[in-house]
PDB file of C-alpha atoms in Angstrom:
ATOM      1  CA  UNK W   1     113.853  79.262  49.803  1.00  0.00           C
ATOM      2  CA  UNK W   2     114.055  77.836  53.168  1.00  0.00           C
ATOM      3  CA  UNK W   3     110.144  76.722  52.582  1.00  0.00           C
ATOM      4  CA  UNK W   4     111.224  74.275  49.468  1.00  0.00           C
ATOM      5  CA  UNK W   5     114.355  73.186  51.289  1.00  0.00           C
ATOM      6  CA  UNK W   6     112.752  71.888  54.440  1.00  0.00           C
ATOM      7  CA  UNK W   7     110.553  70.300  51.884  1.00  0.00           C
ATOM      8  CA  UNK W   8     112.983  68.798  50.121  1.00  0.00           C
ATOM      9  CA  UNK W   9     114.528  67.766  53.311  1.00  0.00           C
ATOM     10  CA  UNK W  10     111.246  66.190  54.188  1.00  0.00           C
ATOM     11  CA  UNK W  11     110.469  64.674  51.422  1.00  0.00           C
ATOM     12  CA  UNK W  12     113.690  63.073  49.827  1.00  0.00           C
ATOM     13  CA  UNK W  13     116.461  63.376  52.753  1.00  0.00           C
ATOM     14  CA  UNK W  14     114.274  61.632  55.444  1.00  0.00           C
ATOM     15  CA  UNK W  15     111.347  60.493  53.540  1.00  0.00           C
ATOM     16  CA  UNK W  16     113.458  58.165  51.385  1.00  0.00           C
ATOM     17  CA  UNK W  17     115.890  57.875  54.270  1.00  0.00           C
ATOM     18  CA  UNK W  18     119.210  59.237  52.480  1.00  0.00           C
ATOM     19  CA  UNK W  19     120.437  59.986  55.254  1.00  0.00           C
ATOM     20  CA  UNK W  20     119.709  58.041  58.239  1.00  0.00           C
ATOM     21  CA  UNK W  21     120.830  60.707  60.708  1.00  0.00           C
ATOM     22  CA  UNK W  22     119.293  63.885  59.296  1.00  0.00           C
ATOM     23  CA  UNK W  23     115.590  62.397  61.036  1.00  0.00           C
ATOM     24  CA  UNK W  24     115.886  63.612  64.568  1.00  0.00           C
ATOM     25  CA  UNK W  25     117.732  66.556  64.218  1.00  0.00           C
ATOM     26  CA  UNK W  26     115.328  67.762  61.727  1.00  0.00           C
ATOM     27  CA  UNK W  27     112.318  66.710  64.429  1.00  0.00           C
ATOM     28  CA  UNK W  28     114.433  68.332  66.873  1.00  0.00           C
ATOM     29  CA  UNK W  29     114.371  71.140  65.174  1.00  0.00           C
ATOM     30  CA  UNK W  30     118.519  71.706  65.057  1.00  0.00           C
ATOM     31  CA  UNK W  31     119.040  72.443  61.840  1.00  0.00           C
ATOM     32  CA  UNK W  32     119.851  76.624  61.037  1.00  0.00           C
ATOM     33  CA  UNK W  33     119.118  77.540  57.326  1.00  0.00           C
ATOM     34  CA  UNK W  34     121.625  80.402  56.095  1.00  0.00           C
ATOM     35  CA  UNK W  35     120.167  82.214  53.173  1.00  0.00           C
ATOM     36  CA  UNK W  36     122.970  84.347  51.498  1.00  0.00           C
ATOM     37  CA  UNK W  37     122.024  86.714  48.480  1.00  0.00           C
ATOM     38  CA  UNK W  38     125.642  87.561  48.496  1.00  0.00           C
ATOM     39  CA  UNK W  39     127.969  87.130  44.764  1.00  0.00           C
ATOM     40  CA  UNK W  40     131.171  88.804  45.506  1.00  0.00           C
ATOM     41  CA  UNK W  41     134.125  87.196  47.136  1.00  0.00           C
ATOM     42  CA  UNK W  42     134.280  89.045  50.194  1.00  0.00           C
ATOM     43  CA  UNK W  43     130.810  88.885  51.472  1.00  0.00           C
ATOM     44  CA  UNK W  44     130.448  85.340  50.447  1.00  0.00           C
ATOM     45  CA  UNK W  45     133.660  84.377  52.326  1.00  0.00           C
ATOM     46  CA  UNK W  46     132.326  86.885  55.513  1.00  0.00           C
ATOM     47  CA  UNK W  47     129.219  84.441  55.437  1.00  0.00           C
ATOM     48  CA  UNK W  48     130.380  81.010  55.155  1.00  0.00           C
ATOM     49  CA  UNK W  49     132.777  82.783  58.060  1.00  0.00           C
ATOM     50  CA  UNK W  50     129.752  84.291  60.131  1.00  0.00           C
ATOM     51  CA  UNK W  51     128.371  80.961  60.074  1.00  0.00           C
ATOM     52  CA  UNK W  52     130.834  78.733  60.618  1.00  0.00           C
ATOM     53  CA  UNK W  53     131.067  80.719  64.019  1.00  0.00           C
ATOM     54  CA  UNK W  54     127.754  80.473  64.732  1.00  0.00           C
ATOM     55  CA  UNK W  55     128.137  76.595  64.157  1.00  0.00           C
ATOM     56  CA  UNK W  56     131.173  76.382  66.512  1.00  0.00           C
ATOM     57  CA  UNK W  57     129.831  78.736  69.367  1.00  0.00           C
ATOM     58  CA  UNK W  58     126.087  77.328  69.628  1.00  0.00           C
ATOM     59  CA  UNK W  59     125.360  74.480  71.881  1.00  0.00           C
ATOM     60  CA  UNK W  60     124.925  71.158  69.689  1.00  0.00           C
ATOM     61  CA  UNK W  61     121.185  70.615  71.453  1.00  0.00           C
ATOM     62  CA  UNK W  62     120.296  73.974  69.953  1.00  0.00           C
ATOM     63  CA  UNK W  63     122.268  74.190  66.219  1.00  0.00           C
ATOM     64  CA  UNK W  64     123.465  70.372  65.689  1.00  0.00           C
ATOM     65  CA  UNK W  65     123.790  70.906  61.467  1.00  0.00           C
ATOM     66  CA  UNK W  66     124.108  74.299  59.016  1.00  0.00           C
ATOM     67  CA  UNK W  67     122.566  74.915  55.468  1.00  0.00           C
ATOM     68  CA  UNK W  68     124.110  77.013  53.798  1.00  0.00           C
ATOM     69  CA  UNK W  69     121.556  77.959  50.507  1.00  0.00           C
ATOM     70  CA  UNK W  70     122.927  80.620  47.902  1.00  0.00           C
ATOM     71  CA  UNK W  71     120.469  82.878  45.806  1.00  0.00           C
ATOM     72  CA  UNK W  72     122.611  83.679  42.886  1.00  0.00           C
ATOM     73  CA  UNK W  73     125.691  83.173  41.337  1.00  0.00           C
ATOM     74  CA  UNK W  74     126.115  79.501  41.348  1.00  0.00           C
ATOM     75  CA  UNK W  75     123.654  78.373  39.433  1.00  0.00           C
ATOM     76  CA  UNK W  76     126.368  76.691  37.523  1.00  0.00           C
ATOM     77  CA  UNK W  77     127.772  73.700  38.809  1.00  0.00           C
ATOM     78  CA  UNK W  78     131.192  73.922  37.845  1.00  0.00           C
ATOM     79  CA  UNK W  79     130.531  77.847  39.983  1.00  0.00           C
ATOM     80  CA  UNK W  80     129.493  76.026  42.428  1.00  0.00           C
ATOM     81  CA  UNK W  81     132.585  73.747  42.817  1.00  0.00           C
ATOM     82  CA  UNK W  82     134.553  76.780  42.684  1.00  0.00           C
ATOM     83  CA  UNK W  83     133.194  77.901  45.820  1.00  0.00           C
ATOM     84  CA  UNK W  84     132.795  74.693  47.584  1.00  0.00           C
ATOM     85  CA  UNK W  85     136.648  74.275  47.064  1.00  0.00           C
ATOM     86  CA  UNK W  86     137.415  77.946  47.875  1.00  0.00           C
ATOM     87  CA  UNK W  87     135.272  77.570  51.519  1.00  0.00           C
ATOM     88  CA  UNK W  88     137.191  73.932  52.005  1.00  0.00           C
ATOM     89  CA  UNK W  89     140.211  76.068  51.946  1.00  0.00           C
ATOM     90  CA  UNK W  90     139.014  78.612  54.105  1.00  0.00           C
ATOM     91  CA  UNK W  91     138.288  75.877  57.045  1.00  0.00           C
ATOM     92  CA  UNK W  92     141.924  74.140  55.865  1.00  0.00           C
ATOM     93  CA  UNK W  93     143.693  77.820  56.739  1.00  0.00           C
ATOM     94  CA  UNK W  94     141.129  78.344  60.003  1.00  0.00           C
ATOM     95  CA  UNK W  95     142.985  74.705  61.509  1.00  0.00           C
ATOM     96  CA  UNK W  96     138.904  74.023  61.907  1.00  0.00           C
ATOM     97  CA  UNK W  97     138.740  70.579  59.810  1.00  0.00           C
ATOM     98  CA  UNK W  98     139.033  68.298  62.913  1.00  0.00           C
ATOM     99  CA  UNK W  99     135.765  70.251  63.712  1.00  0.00           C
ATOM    100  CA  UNK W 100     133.732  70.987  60.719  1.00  0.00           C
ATOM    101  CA  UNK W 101     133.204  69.075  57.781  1.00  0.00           C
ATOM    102  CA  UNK W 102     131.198  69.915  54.415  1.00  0.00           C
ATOM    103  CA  UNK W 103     128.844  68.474  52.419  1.00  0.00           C
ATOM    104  CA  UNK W 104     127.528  69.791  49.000  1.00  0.00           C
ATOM    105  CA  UNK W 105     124.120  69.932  47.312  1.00  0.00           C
ATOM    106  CA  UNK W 106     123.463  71.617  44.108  1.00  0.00           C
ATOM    107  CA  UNK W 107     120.374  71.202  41.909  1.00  0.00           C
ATOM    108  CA  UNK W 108     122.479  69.860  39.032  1.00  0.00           C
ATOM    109  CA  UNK W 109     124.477  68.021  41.071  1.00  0.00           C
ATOM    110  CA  UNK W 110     126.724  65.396  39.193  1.00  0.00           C
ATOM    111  CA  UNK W 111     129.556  62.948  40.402  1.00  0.00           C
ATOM    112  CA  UNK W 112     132.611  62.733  38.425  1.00  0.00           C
ATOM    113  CA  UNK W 113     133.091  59.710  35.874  1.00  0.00           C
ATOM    114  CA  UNK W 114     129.468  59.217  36.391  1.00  0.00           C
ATOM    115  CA  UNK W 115     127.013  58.969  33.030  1.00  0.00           C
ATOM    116  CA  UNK W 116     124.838  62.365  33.349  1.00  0.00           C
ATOM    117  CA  UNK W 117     121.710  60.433  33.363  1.00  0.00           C
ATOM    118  CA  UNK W 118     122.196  58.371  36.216  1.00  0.00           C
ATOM    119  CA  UNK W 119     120.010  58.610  39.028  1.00  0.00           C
ATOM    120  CA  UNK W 120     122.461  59.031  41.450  1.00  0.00           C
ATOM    121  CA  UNK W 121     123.256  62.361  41.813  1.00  0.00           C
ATOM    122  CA  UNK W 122     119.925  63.178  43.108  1.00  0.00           C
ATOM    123  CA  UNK W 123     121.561  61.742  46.346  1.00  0.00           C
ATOM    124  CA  UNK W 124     122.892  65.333  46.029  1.00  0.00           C
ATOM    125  CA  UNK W 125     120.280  67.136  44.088  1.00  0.00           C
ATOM    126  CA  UNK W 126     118.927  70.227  46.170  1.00  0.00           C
ATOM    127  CA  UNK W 127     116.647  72.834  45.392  1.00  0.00           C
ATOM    128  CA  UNK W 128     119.097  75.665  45.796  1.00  0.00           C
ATOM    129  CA  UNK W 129     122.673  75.185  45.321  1.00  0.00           C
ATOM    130  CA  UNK W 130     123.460  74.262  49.667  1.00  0.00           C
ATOM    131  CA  UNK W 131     126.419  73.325  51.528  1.00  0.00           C
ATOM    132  CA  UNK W 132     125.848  71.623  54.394  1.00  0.00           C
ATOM    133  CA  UNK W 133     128.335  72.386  57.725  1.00  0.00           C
ATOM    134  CA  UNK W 134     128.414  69.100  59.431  1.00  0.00           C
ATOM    135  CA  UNK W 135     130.074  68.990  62.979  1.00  0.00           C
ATOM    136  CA  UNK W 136     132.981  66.487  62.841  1.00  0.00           C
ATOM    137  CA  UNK W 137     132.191  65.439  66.109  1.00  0.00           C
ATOM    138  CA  UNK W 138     128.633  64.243  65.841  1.00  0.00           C
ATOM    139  CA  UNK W 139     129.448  62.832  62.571  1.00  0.00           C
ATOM    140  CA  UNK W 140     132.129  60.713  64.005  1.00  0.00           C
ATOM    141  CA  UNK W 141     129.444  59.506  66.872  1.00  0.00           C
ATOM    142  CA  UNK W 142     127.036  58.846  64.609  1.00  0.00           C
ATOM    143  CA  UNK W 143     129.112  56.848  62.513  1.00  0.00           C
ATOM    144  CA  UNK W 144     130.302  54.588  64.921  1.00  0.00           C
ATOM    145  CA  UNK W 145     126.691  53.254  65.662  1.00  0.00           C
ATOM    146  CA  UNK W 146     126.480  52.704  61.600  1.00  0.00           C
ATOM    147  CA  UNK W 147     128.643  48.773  60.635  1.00  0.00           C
ATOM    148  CA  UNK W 148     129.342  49.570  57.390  1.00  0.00           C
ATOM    149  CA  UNK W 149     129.118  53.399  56.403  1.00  0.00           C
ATOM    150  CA  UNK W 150     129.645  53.391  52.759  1.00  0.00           C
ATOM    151  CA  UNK W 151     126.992  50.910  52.570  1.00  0.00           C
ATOM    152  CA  UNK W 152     124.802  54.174  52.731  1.00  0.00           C
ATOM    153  CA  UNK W 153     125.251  55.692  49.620  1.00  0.00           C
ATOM    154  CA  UNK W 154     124.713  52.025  47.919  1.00  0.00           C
ATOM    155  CA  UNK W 155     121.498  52.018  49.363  1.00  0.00           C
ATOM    156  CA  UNK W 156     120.835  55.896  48.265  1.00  0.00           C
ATOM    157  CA  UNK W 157     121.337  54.879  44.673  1.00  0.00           C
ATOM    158  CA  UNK W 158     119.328  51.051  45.531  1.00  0.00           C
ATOM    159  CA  UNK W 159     116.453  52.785  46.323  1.00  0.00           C
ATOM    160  CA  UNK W 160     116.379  55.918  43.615  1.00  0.00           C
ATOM    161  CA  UNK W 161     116.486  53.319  41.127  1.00  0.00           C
ATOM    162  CA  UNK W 162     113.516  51.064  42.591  1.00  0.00           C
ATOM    163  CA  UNK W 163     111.936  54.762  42.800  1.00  0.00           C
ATOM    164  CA  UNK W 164     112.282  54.817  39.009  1.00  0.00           C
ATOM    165  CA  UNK W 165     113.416  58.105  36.835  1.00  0.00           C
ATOM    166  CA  UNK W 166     110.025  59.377  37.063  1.00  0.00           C
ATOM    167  CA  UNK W 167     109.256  59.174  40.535  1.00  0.00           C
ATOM    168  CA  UNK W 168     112.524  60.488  41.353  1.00  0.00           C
ATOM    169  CA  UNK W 169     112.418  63.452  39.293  1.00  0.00           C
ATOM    170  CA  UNK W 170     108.700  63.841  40.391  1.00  0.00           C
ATOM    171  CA  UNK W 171     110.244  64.316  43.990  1.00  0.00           C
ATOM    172  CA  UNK W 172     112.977  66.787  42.419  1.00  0.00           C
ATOM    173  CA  UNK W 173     111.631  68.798  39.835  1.00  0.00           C
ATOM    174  CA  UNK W 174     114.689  71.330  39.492  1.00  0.00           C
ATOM    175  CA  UNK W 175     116.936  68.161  38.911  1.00  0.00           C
ATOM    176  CA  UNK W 176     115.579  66.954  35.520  1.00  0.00           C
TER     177      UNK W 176
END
């Protein structure tokens, strides 16, 4: 599991440049991948709880970024929203939003209003279904080094669709 995400990560995330930060802490090695096996409420919430703490109380230098990848029980994606919203409320109630944010990665990934055929969701397309603990305050460093932020995801969807459907899906083979 972690084997095809740091491959996907590799290969899509930094080797299309999706996201333009993800490069050096990936080289840096600061990324911790979470595996959780875990499908009832209370050990998924002691998890994403268990590693939101190890987020918070690790130096930055040693754990800048979190994946969180799940082995069952949100294969669906509408599941999988479920439990993205559930966790958001978790860090509302915890006061910890000014410190972590998340981001969300599913293999059938799909933004709202969006045709289902559209190549951009595979700006969010992962292996695994993956939520990504972001530290607010690298984020917000990061960002103001960046002139025009949303201009990112733009140039996600720019360069899928040079890519082409077939190269795309070639790259991300669960996301056909």
């Amino acid at each position: 599991m972690v084997k095809n995400t740091r491959r996907w990560l590799e290969q899509m995330v930094v080797g299309l440049n999706l996201c333009p930060f993800s490069p050096s802490v990936i080289a840096r090695n600061q990324v911790h991948f979470a595996v959780c096996d875990a499908t009832k409420d209370a050990p998924l919430k002691q998890f994403f709880v268990n590693e939101l703490q190890r987020l918070l109380e690790t130096n930055e230098n040693d754990v800048a970024t979190s994946l969180l990848m799940f082995t069952q029980g949100i294969e669906d994606f509408d599941d999988y929203l479920t439990l993205l919203d559930w966790f958001q409320q978790l860090l509302e109630q915890a006061d910890l939003t000014e410190h972590v944010q998340l981001a969300s990665f599913h293999p059938q990934y799909q933004f709202e209003g969006v045709a289902a055929d559209d190549l951009s969701h595979f700006t969010n397309r992962s292996p695994y279904p993956t939520i990504h603990l972001l530290r607010q305050d690298q984020m917000t460093k990061v960002l103001a080094h960046v002139s025009d932020p949303e201009k990112i995801y733009l140039d996600n969807i720019e360069t899928l669709n040079k890519l082409g459907r077939r190269q795309v899906e070639a790259l991300c083979p669960w996301g056909k």
